[in-house]
One Martini backbone bead per residue (centre of mass of N, CA, C, O) as a GRO file, in nm:
protein
   95
    1MET     BB    1   8.321  13.902  15.051
    2ASN     BB    2   8.416  13.583  15.008
    3LYS     BB    3   8.274  13.246  14.867
    4PRO     BB    4   8.360  12.902  14.862
    5PHE     BB    5   8.067  12.934  14.689
    6LEU     BB    6   7.785  12.874  14.591
    7CYS     BB    7   7.493  13.070  14.571
    8ALA     BB    8   7.124  13.143  14.621
    9THR     BB    9   6.845  13.360  14.602
   10ALA     BB   10   6.669  13.096  14.439
   11ALA     BB   11   6.423  12.816  14.475
   12ARG     BB   12   6.260  12.569  14.257
   13ILE     BB   13   6.009  12.351  14.253
   14ASP     BB   14   5.849  12.068  14.035
   15PRO     BB   15   5.683  11.806  14.072
   16ALA     BB   16   5.546  11.741  13.804
   17SER     BB   17   5.871  11.737  13.650
   18ARG     BB   18   6.113  11.687  13.836
   19ALA     BB   19   6.238  12.016  13.891
   20ILE     BB   20   6.477  12.246  13.931
   21GLU     BB   21   6.530  12.607  13.995
   22ILE     BB   22   6.823  12.813  14.013
   23THR     BB   23   6.914  13.142  14.175
   24LEU     BB   24   7.180  13.340  14.171
   25GLU     BB   25   7.359  13.638  14.257
   26ASN     BB   26   7.389  13.715  13.918
   27GLY     BB   27   7.070  13.563  13.788
   28ASP     BB   28   7.130  13.315  13.690
   29VAL     BB   29   6.943  13.013  13.567
   30TYR     BB   30   6.908  12.705  13.678
   31GLN     BB   31   6.811  12.339  13.536
   32CYS     BB   32   6.694  12.042  13.680
   33SER     BB   33   6.690  11.719  13.707
   34LEU     BB   34   6.620  11.527  14.012
   35SER     BB   35   6.722  11.239  13.884
   36THR     BB   36   7.031  11.380  13.818
   37LEU     BB   37   7.083  11.398  14.124
   38SER     BB   38   6.889  11.176  14.287
   39GLU     BB   39   6.734  10.875  14.367
   40ARG     BB   40   6.568  10.986  14.623
   41LEU     BB   41   6.423  11.220  14.440
   42GLN     BB   42   6.301  11.029  14.233
   43LEU     BB   43   6.127  10.848  14.435
   44MET     BB   44   5.996  11.058  14.574
   45HIS     BB   45   5.709  11.204  14.678
   46SER     BB   46   5.586  11.465  14.531
   47SER     BB   47   5.444  11.609  14.806
   48LEU     BB   48   5.786  11.618  14.914
   49LEU     BB   49   5.938  11.833  14.710
   50THR     BB   50   5.885  12.104  14.898
   51GLU     BB   51   6.019  11.994  15.132
   52TRP     BB   52   6.237  12.226  15.225
   53GLU     BB   53   6.588  12.332  15.294
   54TRP     BB   54   6.850  12.533  15.360
   55ILE     BB   55   7.180  12.570  15.341
   56GLY     BB   56   7.293  12.774  15.498
   57PRO     BB   57   7.387  13.036  15.236
   58GLN     BB   58   7.236  12.903  14.996
   59ALA     BB   59   7.438  12.638  14.937
   60GLY     BB   60   7.175  12.436  14.976
   61ILE     BB   61   6.958  12.148  14.987
   62HIS     BB   62   6.729  11.998  15.220
   63TRP     BB   63   6.553  11.674  15.237
   64PRO     BB   64   6.400  11.523  15.530
   65ALA     BB   65   6.263  11.276  15.452
   66VAL     BB   66   6.549  11.178  15.297
   67ASP     BB   67   6.829  11.282  15.367
   68GLU     BB   68   6.901  11.509  15.148
   69ASP     BB   69   7.164  11.666  14.941
   70VAL     BB   70   7.220  11.983  14.763
   71SER     BB   71   7.407  12.151  14.580
   72VAL     BB   72   7.422  12.407  14.406
   73GLU     BB   73   7.699  12.323  14.219
   74TYR     BB   74   7.543  12.061  14.137
   75VAL     BB   75   7.323  12.190  13.948
   76VAL     BB   76   7.494  12.332  13.778
   77ALA     BB   77   7.682  12.093  13.670
   78ASN     BB   78   7.396  11.950  13.580
   79GLY     BB   79   7.273  12.172  13.454
   80VAL     BB   80   7.072  12.441  13.236
   81LEU     BB   81   7.083  12.711  13.152
   82ARG     BB   82   6.812  12.964  13.098
   83LYS     BB   83   6.944  13.220  13.226
   84GLN     BB   84   7.073  13.542  13.219
   85GLY     BB   85   7.118  13.760  13.426
   86ALA     BB   86   6.973  14.015  13.335
   87GLU     BB   87   6.719  13.870  13.200
   88ALA     BB   88   6.638  13.809  13.485
   89LEU     BB   89   6.621  14.043  13.648
   90VAL     BB   90   6.380  14.164  13.456
   91GLU     BB   91   6.172  13.944  13.513
   92ILE     BB   92   6.165  14.011  13.815
   93ALA     BB   93   6.084  14.287  13.817
   94ASP     BB   94   5.788  14.242  13.628
   95ALA     BB   95   5.643  14.085  13.838
   0.00000   0.00000   0.00000
């Protein structure tokens, strides 16, 4: 079944660097500064950044404290590719 949007298999928010890292179904890993994605997230207290929930079939992330949504597609479009598929999947298997 084809999905009409990108979906992630994992997400990690680093409050210290204020960055998000998204792992896609193909193993690609994208990283992006939260300030690039949203002014609300840039201004949000760091203790609340890790309090998020998935939107739908892991197609985005929602932060209830500020009612902010960011799609996986938006992170990919504005982020930097850190690891490509096979390289990322080998790293996960070794963990």
